[in-house]
Tab-separated table of C-alpha atoms in Angstrom:
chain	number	residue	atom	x	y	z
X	1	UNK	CA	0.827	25.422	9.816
X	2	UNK	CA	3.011	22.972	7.868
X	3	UNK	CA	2.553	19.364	8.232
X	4	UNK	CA	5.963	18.668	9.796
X	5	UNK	CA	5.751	21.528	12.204
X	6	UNK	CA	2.853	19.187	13.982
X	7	UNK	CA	5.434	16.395	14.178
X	8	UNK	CA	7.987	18.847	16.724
X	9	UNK	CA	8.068	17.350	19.882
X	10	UNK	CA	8.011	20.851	21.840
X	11	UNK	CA	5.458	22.005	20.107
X	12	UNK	CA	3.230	18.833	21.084
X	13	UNK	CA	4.241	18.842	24.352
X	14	UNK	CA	3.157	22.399	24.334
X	15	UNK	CA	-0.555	21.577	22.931
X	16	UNK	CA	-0.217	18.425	25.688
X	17	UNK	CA	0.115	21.197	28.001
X	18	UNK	CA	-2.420	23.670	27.277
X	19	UNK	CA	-5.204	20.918	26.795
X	20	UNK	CA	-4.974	20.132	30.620
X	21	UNK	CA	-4.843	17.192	32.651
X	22	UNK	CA	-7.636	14.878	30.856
X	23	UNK	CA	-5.432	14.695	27.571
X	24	UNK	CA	-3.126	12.252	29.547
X	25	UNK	CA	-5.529	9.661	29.921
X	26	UNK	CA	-6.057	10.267	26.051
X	27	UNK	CA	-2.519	9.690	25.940
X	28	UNK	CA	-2.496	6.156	27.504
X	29	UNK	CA	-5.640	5.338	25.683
X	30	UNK	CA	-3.384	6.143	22.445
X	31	UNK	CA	-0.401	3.765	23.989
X	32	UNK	CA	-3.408	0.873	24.918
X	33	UNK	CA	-5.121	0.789	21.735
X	34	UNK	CA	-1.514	0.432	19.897
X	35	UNK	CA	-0.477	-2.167	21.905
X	36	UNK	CA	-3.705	-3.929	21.250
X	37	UNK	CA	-3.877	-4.147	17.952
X	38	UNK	CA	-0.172	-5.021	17.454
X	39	UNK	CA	-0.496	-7.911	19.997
X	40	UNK	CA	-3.384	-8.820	18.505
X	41	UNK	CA	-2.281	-8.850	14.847
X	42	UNK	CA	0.714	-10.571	15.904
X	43	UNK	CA	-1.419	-13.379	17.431
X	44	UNK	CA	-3.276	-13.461	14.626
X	45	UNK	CA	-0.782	-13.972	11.898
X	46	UNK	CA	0.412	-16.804	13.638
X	47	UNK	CA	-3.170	-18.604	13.878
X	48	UNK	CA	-3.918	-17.894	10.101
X	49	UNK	CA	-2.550	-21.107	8.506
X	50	UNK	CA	-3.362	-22.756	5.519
X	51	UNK	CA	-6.946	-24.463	6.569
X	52	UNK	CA	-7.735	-25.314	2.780
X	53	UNK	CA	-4.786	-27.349	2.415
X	54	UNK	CA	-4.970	-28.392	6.162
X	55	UNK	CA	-7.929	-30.118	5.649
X	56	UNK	CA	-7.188	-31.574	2.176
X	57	UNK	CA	-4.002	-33.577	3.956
X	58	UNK	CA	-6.583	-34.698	6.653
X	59	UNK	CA	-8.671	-36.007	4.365
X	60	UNK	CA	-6.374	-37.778	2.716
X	61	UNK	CA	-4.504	-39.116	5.208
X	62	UNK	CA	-8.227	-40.310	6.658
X	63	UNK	CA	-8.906	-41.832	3.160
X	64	UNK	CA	-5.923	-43.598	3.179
X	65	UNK	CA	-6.776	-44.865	7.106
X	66	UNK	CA	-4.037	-43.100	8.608
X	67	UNK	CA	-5.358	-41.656	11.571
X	68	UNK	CA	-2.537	-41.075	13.684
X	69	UNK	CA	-0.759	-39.456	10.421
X	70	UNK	CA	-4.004	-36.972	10.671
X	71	UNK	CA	-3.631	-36.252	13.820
X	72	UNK	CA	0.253	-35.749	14.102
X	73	UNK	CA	-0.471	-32.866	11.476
X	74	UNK	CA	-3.071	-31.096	13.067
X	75	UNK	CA	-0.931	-31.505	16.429
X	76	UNK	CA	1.776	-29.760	14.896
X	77	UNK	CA	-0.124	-27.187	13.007
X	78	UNK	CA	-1.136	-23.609	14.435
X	79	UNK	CA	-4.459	-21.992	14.447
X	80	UNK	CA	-8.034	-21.715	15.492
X	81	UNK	CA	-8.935	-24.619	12.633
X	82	UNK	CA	-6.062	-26.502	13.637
X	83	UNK	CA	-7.140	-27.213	16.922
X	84	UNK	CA	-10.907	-27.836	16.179
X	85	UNK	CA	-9.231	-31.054	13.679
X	86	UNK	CA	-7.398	-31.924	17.181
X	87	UNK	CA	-10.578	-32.069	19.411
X	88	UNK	CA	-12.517	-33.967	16.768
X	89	UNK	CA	-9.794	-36.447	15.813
X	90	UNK	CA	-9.082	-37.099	19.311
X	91	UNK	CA	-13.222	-37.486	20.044
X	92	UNK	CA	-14.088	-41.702	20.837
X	93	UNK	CA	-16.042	-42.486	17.692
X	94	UNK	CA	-19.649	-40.793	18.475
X	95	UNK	CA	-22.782	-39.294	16.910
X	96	UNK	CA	-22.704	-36.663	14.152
X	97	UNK	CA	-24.781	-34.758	16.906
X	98	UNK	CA	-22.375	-34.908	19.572
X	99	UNK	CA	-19.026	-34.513	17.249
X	100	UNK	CA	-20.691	-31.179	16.250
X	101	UNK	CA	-21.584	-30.402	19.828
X	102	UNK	CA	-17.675	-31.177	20.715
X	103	UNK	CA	-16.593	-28.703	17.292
X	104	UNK	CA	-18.525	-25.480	18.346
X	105	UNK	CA	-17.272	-26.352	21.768
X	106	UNK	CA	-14.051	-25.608	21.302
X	107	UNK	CA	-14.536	-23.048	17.994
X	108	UNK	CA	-15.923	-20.954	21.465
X	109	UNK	CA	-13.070	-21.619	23.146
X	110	UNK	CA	-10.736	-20.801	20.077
X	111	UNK	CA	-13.320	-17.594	19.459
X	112	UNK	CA	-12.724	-16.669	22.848
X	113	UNK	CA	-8.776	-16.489	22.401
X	114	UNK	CA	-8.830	-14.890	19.256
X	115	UNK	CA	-11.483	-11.851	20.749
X	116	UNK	CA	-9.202	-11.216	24.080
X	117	UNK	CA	-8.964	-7.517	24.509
X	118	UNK	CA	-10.860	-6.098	21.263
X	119	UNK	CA	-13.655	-5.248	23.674
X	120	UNK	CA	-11.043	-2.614	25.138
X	121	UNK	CA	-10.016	-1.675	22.015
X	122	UNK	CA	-14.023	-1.308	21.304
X	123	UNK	CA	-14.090	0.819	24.881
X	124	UNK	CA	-11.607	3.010	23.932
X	125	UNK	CA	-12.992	4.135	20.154
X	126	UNK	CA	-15.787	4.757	22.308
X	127	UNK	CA	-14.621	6.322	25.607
X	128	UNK	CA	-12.084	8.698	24.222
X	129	UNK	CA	-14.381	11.309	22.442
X	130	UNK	CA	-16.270	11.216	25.335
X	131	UNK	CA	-12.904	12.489	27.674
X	132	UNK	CA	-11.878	14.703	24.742
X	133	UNK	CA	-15.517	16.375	25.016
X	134	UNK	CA	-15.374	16.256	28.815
X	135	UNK	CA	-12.017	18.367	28.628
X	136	UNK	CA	-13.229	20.609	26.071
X	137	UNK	CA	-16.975	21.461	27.821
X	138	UNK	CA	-14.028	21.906	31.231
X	139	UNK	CA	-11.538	24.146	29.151
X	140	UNK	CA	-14.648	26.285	27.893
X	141	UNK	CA	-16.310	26.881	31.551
X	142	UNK	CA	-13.049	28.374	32.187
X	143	UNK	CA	-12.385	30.461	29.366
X	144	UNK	CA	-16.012	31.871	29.945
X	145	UNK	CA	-15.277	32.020	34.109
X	146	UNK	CA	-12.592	34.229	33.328
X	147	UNK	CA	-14.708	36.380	31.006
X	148	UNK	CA	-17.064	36.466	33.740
X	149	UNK	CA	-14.489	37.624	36.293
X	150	UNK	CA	-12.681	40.159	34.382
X	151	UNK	CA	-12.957	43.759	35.218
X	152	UNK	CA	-13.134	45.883	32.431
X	153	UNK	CA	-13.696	45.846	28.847
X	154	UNK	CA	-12.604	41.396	27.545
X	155	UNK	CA	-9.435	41.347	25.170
X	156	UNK	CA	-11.551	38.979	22.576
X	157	UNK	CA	-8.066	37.441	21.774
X	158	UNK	CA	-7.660	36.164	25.362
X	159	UNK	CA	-11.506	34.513	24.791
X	160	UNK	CA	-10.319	32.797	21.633
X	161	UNK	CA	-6.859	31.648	22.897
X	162	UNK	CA	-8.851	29.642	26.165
X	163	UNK	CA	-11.534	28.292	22.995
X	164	UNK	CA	-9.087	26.891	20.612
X	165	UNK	CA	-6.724	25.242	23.415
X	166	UNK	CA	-10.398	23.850	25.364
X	167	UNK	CA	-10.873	22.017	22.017
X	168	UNK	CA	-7.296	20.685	22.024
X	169	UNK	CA	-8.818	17.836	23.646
X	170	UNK	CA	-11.034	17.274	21.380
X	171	UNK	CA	-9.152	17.218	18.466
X	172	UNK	CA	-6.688	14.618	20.457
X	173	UNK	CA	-9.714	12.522	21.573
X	174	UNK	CA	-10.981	12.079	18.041
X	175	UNK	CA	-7.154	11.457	16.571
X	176	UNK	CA	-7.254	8.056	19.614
X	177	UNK	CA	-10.771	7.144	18.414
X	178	UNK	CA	-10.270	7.138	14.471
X	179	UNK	CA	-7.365	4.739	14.486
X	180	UNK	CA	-8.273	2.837	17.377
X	181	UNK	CA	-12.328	1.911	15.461
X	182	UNK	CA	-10.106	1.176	12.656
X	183	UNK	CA	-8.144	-0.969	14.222
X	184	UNK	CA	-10.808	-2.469	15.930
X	185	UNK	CA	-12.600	-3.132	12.417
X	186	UNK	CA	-9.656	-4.720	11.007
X	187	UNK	CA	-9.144	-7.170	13.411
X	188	UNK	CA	-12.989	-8.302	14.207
X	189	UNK	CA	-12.945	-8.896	10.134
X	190	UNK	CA	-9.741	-11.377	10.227
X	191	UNK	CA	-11.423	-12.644	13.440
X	192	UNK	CA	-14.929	-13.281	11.587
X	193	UNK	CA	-12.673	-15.478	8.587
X	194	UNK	CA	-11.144	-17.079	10.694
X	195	UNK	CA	-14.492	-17.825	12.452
X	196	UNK	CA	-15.800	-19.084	9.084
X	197	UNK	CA	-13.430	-21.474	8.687
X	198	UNK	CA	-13.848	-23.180	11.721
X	199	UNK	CA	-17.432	-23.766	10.781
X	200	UNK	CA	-16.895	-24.827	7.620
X	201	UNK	CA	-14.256	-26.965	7.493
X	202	UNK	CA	-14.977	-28.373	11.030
X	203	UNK	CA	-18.344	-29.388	9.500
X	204	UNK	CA	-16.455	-30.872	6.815
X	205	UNK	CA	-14.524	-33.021	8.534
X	206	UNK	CA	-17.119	-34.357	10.805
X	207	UNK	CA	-18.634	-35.468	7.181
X	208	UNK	CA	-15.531	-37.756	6.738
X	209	UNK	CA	-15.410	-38.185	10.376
X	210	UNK	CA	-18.809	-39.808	10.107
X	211	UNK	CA	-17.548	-42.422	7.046
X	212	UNK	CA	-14.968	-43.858	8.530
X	213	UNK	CA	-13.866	-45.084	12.282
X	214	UNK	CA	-12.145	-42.216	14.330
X	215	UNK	CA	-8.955	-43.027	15.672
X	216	UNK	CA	-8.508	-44.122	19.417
X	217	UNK	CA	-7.775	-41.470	22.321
């Protein structure tokens, strides 16, 4: 079978057909995991600044007591680092202790955001081969039950036809899983740098932080 043939929509719709009624729920567990990663990536892109050169303006502007100036850039500034600068710059001046008590505060809170819905992406890598296998164990009782039931000498070809479309769901539960463990991969890496940087830069800041005065709430 050429590789284009698989891409005809009757003939999909055919296989859709003959792998029975679980291969729709593998079907919306395709459309889910899709959706979540492009949301996700989407979301992500957008919280991936620049937190090298973030913090070197903060420090600057801190050296060069500007506080407000600090905090006016981090205010205006998107990401996960952005807003762990915001909480600490907008902390009355405290204890090294408690400022990095209030930054792993809200890097949870920022973790949190950033992690919404990869544990259904996770479910689904997981759950799908699981329904493909269900379908195909399902297809196979049948194709045996009507072995079973037949009168007569069994055409092998009609035993082999109710094999290969039982492991149609198989085959579609593994081609959801794949991508969507990729998927899932890629984004809990970007997720774990973005992780890191709240740690260390937020650490580094509460070193300057810990210099000089912090501005007033």
């Amino acid at each position: 079978m050429r590789f284009w043939e698989v891409l005809d929509l009757q003939l999909v719709m055919g296989w859709i057909d003959k792998g029975g009624i679980l291969m729709w729920p593998l079907i919306l567990f395709s459309i889910l995991a899709l959706w979540i990663f492009l949301e996700r990536l989407i979301h992500l892109r957008r919280a991936n600044g620049d937190a090298e050169r973030l913090f070197e303006i903060v420090g600057e502007q801190l050296a060069n007591d500007k506080p407000d100036g600090a905090y006016q850039l981090v205010r205006t500034s998107p990401g996960p680092v952005a807003a762990v600068f915001r909480a600490l710059l907008l902390a009355p001046p405290q204890s090294k202790a408690d400022l990095e008590e209030l930054a792993m505060m809200q890097a949870r809170q920022e973790h949190q955001r950033l992690t919404r819905r990869l544990s259904l992406l996770n479910l689904i890598a997981g759950l799908a081969p699981l329904v493909g296998l269900l379908g195909t164990v399902v297809g196979m009782v049948r194709a045996f039950q009507t072995v079973a039931t037949a009168q007569g000498p069994v055409n092998p070809s009609t035993l082999a036809g109710g094999i290969w479309e039982a492991l149609l769901t198989t085959v579609a539960g593994l081609v959801v899983a794949i991508p969507a463990l990729l998927f899932h991969h890629y984004l809990d890496q970007r997720i774990r740098r973005l992780t890191f940087q709240m740690d260390h830069y937020g650490t580094a800041l509460i070193r300057l932080l810990t210099q000089k005065e912090p501005m007033d709430a």
